[in-house]
Coordinates of C-alpha atoms and ligand atoms in Angstrom, one line a residue:
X1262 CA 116.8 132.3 100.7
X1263 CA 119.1 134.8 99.5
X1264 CA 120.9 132.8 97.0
X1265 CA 118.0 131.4 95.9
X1266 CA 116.6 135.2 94.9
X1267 CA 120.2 135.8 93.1
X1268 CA 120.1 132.8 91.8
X1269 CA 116.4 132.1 90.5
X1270 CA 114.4 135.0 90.9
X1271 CA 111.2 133.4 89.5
X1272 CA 111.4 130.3 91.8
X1273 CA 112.1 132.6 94.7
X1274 CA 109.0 134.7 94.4
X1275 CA 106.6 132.2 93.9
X1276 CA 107.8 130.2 96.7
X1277 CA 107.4 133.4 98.3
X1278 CA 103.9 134.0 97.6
X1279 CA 102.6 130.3 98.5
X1280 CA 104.2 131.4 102.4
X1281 CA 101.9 134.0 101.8
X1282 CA 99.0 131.9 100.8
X1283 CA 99.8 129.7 103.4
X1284 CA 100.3 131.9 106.1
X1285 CA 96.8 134.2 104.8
X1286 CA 94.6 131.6 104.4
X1287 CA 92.8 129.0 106.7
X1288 CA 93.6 126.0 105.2
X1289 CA 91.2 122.7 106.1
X1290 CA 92.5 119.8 103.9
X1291 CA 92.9 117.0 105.8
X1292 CA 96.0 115.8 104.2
X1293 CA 98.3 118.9 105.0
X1294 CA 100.0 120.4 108.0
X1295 CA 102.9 123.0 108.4
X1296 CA 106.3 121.5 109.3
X1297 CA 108.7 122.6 111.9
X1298 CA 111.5 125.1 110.9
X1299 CA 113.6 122.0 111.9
X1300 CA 112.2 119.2 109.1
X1301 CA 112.1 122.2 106.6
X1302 CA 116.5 122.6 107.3
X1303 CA 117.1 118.9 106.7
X1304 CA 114.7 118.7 104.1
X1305 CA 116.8 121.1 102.1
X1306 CA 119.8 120.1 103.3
X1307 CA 123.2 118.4 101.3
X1308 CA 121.7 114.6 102.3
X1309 CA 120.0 115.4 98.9
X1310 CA 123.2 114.9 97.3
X1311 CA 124.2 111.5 97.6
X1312 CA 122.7 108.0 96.2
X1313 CA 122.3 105.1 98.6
X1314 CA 120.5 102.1 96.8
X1315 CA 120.8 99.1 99.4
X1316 CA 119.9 99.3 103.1
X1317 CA 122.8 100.9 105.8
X1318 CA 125.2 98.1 106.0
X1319 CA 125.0 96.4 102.6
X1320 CA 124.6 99.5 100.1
X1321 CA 125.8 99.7 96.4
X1322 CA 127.8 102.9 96.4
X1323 CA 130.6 103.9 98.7
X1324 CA 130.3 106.6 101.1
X1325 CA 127.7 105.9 103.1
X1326 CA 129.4 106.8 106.8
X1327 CA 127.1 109.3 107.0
X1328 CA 123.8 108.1 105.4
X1329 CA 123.6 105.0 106.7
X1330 CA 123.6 106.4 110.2
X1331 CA 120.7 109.1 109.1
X1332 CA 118.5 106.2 108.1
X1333 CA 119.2 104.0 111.1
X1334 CA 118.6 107.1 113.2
X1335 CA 115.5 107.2 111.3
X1336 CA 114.2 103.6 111.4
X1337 CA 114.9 103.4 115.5
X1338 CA 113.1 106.6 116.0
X1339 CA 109.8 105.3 114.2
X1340 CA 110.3 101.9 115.6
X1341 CA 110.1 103.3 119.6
X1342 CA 107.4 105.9 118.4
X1343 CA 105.2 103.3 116.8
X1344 CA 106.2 100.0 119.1
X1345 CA 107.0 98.7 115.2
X1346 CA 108.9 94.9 115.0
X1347 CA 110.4 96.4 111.8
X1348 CA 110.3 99.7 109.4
X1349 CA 111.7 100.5 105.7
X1350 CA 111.9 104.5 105.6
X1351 CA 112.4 104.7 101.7
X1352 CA 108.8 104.7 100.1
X1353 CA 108.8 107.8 98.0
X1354 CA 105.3 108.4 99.3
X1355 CA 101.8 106.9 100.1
X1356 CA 100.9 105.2 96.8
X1357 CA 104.7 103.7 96.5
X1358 CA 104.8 102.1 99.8
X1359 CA 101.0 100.5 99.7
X1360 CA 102.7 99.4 95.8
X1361 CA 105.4 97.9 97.4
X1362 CA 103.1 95.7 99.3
X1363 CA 101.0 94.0 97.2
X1364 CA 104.8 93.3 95.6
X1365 CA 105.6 92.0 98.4
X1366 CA 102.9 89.7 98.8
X1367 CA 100.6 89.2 95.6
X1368 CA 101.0 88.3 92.0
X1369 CA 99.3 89.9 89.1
X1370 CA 95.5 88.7 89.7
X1371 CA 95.3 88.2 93.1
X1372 CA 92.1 89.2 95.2
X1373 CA 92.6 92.6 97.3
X1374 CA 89.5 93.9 99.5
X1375 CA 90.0 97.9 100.5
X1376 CA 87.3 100.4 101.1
X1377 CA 85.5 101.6 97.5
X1378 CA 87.2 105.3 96.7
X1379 CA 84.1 106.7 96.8
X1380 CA 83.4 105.6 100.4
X1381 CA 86.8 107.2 101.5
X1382 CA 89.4 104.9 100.1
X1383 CA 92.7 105.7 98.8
X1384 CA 93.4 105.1 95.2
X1385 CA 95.6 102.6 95.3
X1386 CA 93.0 100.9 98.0
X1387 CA 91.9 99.0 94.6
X1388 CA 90.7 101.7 92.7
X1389 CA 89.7 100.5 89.3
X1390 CA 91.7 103.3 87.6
X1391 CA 95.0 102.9 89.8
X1392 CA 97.8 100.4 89.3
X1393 CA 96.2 98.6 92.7
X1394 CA 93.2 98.1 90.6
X1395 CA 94.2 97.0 87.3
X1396 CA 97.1 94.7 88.5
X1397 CA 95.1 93.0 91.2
X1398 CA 91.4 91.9 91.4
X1399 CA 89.9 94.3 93.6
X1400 CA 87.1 94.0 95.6
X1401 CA 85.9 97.1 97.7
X1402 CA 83.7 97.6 100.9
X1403 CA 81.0 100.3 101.3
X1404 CA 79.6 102.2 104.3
X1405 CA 76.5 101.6 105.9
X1406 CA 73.9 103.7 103.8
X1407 CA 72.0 104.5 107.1
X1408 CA 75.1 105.6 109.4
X1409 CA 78.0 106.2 107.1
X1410 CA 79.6 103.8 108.8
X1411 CA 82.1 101.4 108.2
X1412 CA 79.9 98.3 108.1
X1413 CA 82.3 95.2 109.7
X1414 CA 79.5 92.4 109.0
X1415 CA 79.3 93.3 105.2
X1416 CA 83.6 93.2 105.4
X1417 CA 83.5 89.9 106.6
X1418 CA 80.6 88.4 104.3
X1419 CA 82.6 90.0 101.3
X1420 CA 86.3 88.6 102.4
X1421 CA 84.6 85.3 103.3
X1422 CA 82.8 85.0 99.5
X1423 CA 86.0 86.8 97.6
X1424 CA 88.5 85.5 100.4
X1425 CA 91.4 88.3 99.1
X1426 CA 94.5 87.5 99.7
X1427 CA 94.9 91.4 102.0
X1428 CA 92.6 93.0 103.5
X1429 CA 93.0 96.9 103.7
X1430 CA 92.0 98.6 106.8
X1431 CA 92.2 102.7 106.2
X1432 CA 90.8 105.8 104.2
X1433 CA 91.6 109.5 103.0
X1434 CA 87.9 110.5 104.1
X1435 CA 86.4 108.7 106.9
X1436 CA 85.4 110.4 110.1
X1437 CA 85.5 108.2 112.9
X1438 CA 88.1 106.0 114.0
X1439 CA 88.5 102.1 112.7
X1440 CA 88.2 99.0 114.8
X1441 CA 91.4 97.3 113.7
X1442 CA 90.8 93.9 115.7
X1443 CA 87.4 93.6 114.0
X1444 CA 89.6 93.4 110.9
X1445 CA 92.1 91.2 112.2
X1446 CA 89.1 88.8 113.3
X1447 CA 88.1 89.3 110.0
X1448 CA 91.5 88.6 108.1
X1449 CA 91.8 85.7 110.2
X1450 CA 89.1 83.8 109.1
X1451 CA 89.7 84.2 106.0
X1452 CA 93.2 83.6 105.7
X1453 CA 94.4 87.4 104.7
X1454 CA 97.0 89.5 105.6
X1455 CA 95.9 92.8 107.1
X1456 CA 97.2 95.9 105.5
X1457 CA 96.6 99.0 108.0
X1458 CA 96.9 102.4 105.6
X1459 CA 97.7 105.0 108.7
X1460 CA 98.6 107.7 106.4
X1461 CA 95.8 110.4 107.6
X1462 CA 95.7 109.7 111.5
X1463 CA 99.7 108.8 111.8
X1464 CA 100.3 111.4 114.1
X1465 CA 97.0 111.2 116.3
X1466 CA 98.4 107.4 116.9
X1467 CA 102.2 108.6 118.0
X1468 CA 100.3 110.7 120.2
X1469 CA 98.0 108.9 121.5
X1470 CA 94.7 109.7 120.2
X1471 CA 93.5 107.3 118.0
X1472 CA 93.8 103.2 118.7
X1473 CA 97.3 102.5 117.1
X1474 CA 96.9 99.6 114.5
X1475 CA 100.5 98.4 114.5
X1476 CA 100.1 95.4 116.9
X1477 CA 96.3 94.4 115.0
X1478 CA 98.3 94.6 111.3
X1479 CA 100.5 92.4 109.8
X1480 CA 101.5 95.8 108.0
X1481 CA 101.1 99.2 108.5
X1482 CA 101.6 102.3 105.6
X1483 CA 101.4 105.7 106.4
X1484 CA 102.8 109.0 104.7
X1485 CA 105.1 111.3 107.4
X1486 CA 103.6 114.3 106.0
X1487 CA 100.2 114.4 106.7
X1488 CA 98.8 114.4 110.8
X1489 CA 102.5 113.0 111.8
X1490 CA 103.8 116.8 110.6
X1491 CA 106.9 115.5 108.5
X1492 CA 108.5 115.7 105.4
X1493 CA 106.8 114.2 102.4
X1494 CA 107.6 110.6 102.5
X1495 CA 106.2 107.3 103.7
X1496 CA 107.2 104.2 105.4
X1497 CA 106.0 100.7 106.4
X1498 CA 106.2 99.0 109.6
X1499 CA 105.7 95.1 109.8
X1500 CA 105.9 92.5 111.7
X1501 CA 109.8 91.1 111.9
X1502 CA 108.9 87.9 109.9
X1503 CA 107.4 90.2 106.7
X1504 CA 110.9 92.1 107.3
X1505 CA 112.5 90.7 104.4
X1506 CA 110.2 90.5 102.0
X1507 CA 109.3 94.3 102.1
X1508 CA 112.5 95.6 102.3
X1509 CA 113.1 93.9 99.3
X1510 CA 109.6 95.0 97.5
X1511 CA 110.6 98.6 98.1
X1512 CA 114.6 98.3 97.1
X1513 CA 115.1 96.6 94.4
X1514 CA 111.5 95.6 93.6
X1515 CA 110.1 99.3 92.8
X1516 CA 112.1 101.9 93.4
X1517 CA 116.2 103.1 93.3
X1518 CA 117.8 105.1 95.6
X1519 CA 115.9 106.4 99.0
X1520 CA 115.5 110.6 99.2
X1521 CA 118.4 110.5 102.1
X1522 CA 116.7 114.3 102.9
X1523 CA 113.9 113.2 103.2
X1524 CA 115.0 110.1 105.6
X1525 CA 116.8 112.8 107.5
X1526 CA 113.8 115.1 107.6
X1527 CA 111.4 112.2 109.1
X1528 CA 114.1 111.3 111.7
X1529 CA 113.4 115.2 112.8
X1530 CA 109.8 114.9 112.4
X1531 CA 109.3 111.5 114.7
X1532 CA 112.0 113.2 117.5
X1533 CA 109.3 115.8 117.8
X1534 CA 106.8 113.5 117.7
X1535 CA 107.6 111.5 120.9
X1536 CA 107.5 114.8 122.5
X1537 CA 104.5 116.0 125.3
X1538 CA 103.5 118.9 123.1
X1539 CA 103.3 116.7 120.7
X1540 CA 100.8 114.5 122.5
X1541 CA 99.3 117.6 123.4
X1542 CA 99.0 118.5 119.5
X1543 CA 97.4 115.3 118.8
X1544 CA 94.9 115.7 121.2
X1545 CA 94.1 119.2 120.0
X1546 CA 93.3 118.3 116.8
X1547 CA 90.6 115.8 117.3
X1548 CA 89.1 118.3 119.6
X1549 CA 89.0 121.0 117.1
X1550 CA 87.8 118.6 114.8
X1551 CA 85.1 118.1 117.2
X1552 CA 84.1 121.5 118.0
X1553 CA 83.7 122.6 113.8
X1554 CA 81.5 119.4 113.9
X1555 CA 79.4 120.8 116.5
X1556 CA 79.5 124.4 114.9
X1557 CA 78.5 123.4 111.5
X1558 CA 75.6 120.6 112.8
X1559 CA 74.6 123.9 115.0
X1560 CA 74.5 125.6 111.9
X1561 CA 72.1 122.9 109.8
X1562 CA 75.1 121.2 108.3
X1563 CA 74.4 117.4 107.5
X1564 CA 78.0 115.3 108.5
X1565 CA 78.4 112.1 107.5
X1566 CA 78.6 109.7 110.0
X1567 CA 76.9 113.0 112.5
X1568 CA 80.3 114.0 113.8
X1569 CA 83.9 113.6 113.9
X1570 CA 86.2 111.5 116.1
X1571 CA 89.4 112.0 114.4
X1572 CA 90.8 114.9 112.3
X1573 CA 88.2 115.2 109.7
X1574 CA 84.9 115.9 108.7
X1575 CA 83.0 114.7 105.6
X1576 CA 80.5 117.3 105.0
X1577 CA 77.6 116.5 102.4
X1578 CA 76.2 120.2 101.0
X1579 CA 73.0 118.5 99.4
X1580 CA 70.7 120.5 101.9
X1581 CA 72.6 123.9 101.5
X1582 CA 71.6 123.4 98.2
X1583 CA 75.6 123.5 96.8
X1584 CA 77.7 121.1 95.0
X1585 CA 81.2 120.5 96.4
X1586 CA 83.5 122.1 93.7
X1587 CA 82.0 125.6 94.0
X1588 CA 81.7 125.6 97.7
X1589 CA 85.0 124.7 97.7
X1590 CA 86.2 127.3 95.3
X1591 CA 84.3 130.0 97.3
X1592 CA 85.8 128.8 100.3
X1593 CA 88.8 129.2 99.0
X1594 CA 88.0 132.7 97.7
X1595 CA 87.3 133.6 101.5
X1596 CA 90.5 132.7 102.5
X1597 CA 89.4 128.8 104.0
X1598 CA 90.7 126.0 101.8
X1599 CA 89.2 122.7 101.7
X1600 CA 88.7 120.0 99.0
X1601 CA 85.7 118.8 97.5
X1602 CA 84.9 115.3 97.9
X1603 CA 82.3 112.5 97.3
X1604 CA 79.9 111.1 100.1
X1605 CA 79.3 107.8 100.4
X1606 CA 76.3 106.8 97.9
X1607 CA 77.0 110.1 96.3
X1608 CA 74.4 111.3 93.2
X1609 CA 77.0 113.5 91.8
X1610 CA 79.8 113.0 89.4
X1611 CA 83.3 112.4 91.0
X1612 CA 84.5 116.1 89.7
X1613 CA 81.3 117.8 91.2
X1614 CA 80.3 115.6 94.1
X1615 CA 78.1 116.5 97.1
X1616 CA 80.7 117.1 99.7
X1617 CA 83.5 118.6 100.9
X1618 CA 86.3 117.2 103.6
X1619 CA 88.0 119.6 105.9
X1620 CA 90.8 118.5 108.5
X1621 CA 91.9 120.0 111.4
X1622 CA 95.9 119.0 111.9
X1623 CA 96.9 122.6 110.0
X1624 CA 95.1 124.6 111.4
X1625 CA 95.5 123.1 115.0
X1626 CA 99.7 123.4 114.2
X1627 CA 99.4 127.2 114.0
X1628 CA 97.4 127.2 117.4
X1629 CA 94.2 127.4 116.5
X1630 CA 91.9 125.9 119.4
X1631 CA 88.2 126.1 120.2
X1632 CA 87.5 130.1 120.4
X1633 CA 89.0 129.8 116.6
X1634 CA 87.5 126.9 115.9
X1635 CA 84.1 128.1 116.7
X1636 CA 85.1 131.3 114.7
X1637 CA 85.9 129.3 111.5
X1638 CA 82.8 127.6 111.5
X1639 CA 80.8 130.7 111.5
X1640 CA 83.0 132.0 108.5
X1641 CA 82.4 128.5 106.5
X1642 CA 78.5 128.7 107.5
X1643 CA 78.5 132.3 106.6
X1644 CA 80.1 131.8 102.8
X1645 CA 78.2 129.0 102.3
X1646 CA 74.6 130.5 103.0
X1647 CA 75.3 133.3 100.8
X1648 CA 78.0 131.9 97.9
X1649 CA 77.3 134.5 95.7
X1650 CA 77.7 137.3 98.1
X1651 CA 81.1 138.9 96.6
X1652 CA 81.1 141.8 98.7
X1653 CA 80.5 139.4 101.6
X1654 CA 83.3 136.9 100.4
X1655 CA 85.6 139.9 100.0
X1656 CA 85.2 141.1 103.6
X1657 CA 85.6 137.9 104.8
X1658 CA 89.1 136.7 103.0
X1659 CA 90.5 140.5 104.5
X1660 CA 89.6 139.4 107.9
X1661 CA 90.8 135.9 107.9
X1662 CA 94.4 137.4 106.8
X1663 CA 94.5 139.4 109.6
X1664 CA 93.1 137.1 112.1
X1665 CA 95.7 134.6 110.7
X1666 CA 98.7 137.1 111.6
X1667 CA 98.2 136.4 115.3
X1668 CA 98.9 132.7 114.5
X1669 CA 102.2 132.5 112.8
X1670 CA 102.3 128.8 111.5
X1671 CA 105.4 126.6 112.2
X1672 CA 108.4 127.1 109.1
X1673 CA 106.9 130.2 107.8
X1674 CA 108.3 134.1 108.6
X1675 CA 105.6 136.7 108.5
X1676 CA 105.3 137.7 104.7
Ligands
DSN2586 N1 96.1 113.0 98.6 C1 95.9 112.5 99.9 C2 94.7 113.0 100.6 O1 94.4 114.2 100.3 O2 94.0 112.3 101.3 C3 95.9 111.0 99.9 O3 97.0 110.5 99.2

């Protein structure tokens, strides 16, 4: 980046110092990973130059020999990974292309049924303060108050009395994996599309370890950037008869011209994810996932749903006697960074709720396996049993940098 440090010195050294943080620090949220070197180079490469409103083949500005090839690259590469019928590569990210959706398919008023935010749904699942909410009449689905669970007879008795026009089948924060042709059953009878929101466990589906929802939805969301390692971005995949009608929700119903870098970047990030060690990756994760969860129950800690099967872990601190927000913040003090979160019936407000989530797909990109797994959930245990332990926190954020050096994450140079 040495025209960069000519150039922009500020920029340069604070980009500098979150490779540091980055490469220092053990970071758990669920939502982030390290992309290759590879997606990083196209990411910032001249694609970001040029405007291409339109799809390849019928585009509004000239000179789009090059771009139009970049995003059918793109759209072929996610079609074979996924077994898709048909996929737009434009959304700008998550909350756009679940937008573009309901465009495509609802009108101001109509019923939507998605998990309640403070179950583990997205935002734009329905969320009263979110566009999804406010535009659309939003019904929501809770767990099971016994099991955490998601609860498929209290779905279907909900779609069959509010009888929403989509049903949405995903979550930022749930545990376990989803039965995607209870939902379909489910849509069925009532007469609703199925909306699958992949965006966290994208890239356990490409490889292989989580049930794939692409042939049980009518469509499919997911962000690239999250388990599926890619640039930020997000796409849908659909069946070939919604083809149209999405395609034309996302260009020209809400957005202009696609990030072409970003296009290029995913075609990158789903060549390496048809790969073995990418399968291999995949499976990695949930196993890490499932080794913290054994460390931490070992440990006293109270999971929601009692484990993990994907690669996250909804952790509810009301028996450690600590609210989310400042175990998180010590966390991140220590060196481990996770976000707080709600748990399902949670006492707390929103901003200080009972929980914190922690994901595995970082950590498991930089090669951390079950010795390190094991390790990290003695460090997490350790700074929560004794939060105000300074000294203690200290030590421990010295020792996770260096443990960290012998696991140089993908993209980043040793600071
Ligand atoms: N912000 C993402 C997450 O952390 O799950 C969802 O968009």
């Amino acid at each position: 980046m040495e025209q960069l440090r000519s150039t922009d010195r500020e920029i340069y050294e604070l980009i500098k110092l979150e490779e540091k943080r980055q490469f220092d620090k053990i970071r758990l949220i669920a939502s982030e990973n390290y992309v290759s070197s590879a997606v990083l180079q196209a990411t910032g490469s001249v694609l970001t130059n040029k405007y291409s409103e339109g799809y390849a083949g019928k585009r509004y500005y000239e000179g789009q020999q090059v771009i139009d090839q970049v995003e059918r690259l793109a759209i072929e590469r996610a079609k074979d990974l996924f077994g898709a019928e048909h996929v737009n590569v434009q959304p700008y990210s998550g909350s756009p292309a679940n937008v573009a959706v309901y465009f495509a398919f609802l009108n101001p008023g109509d019923t939507i049924l998605g998990m309640a935010l403070p179950h583990g749904g997205h935002l734009t699942h329905g969320a009263k303060v979110s566009i999804s909410g406010k535009y659309f009449n939003a019904h929501s689905y809770s767990l099971s108050r016994e099991t955490g669970l998601i609860d498929y007879e209290e779905i279907r008795a909900k779609a069959l009395a509010c009888r929403p026009k989509i049903i949405i089948a995903g979550h930022s924060a749930y545990p376990r994996i989803i039965d995607f042709e209870r939902f379909r059953a489910i849509a069925d009878e009532c007469g609703a599309l199925l909306m699958a929101d992949m965006a966290h466990f994208a890239g356990l589906v490409a490889g292989g370890a989580h049930p794939s929802p692409v042939d049980s939805a009518d469509v499919v969301t997911t962000t690239t950037h999250k388990s599926l390692r890619g640039p930020r971005g997000a796409m849908i995949l659909c069946k070939e008869r919604y083809a149209a009608a999405i395609d034309k929700a996302v260009f020209p119903g809400i957005q202009g011209g696609p990030h072409n870098n970003s296009t290029a970047a995913m075609a990158v990030a789903f060549k390496e994810a048809a790969t073995d060690e990418f399968k291999h990756y995949a499976s990695q994760v949930v196993e890490n996932s499932r080794i913290l969860a054994e460390t931490l129950i070992g440990h006293g800690f109270t999971l929601i749903t009692g484990g993990s099967d994907n690669h996250l872990l909804l952790v509810d601190l009301t028996s450690k006697d600590i609210g989310g927000k400042p175990a998180a913040q010590t966390l991140d003090r220590a060196g481990i960074v996770v976000n707080y979160n709600a748990v399902p019936f949670d006492p707390r407000k929103p901003t200080d709720p009972s929980g914190i989530r922690i994901g595995t797909a970082a950590v498991t990109s930089r090669g951390f396996q079950e010795k390190e797994m094991r390790q990290v959930g003695e460090w997490i245990n350790a700074v929560i049993s004794e939060p105000q332990n300074d000294h203690l926190i200290s030590e421990i954020a010295e020792d996770i940098a260096v443990f960290c050096r012998d696991f140089p994450p993908p993209g980043l140079t040793l600071p």
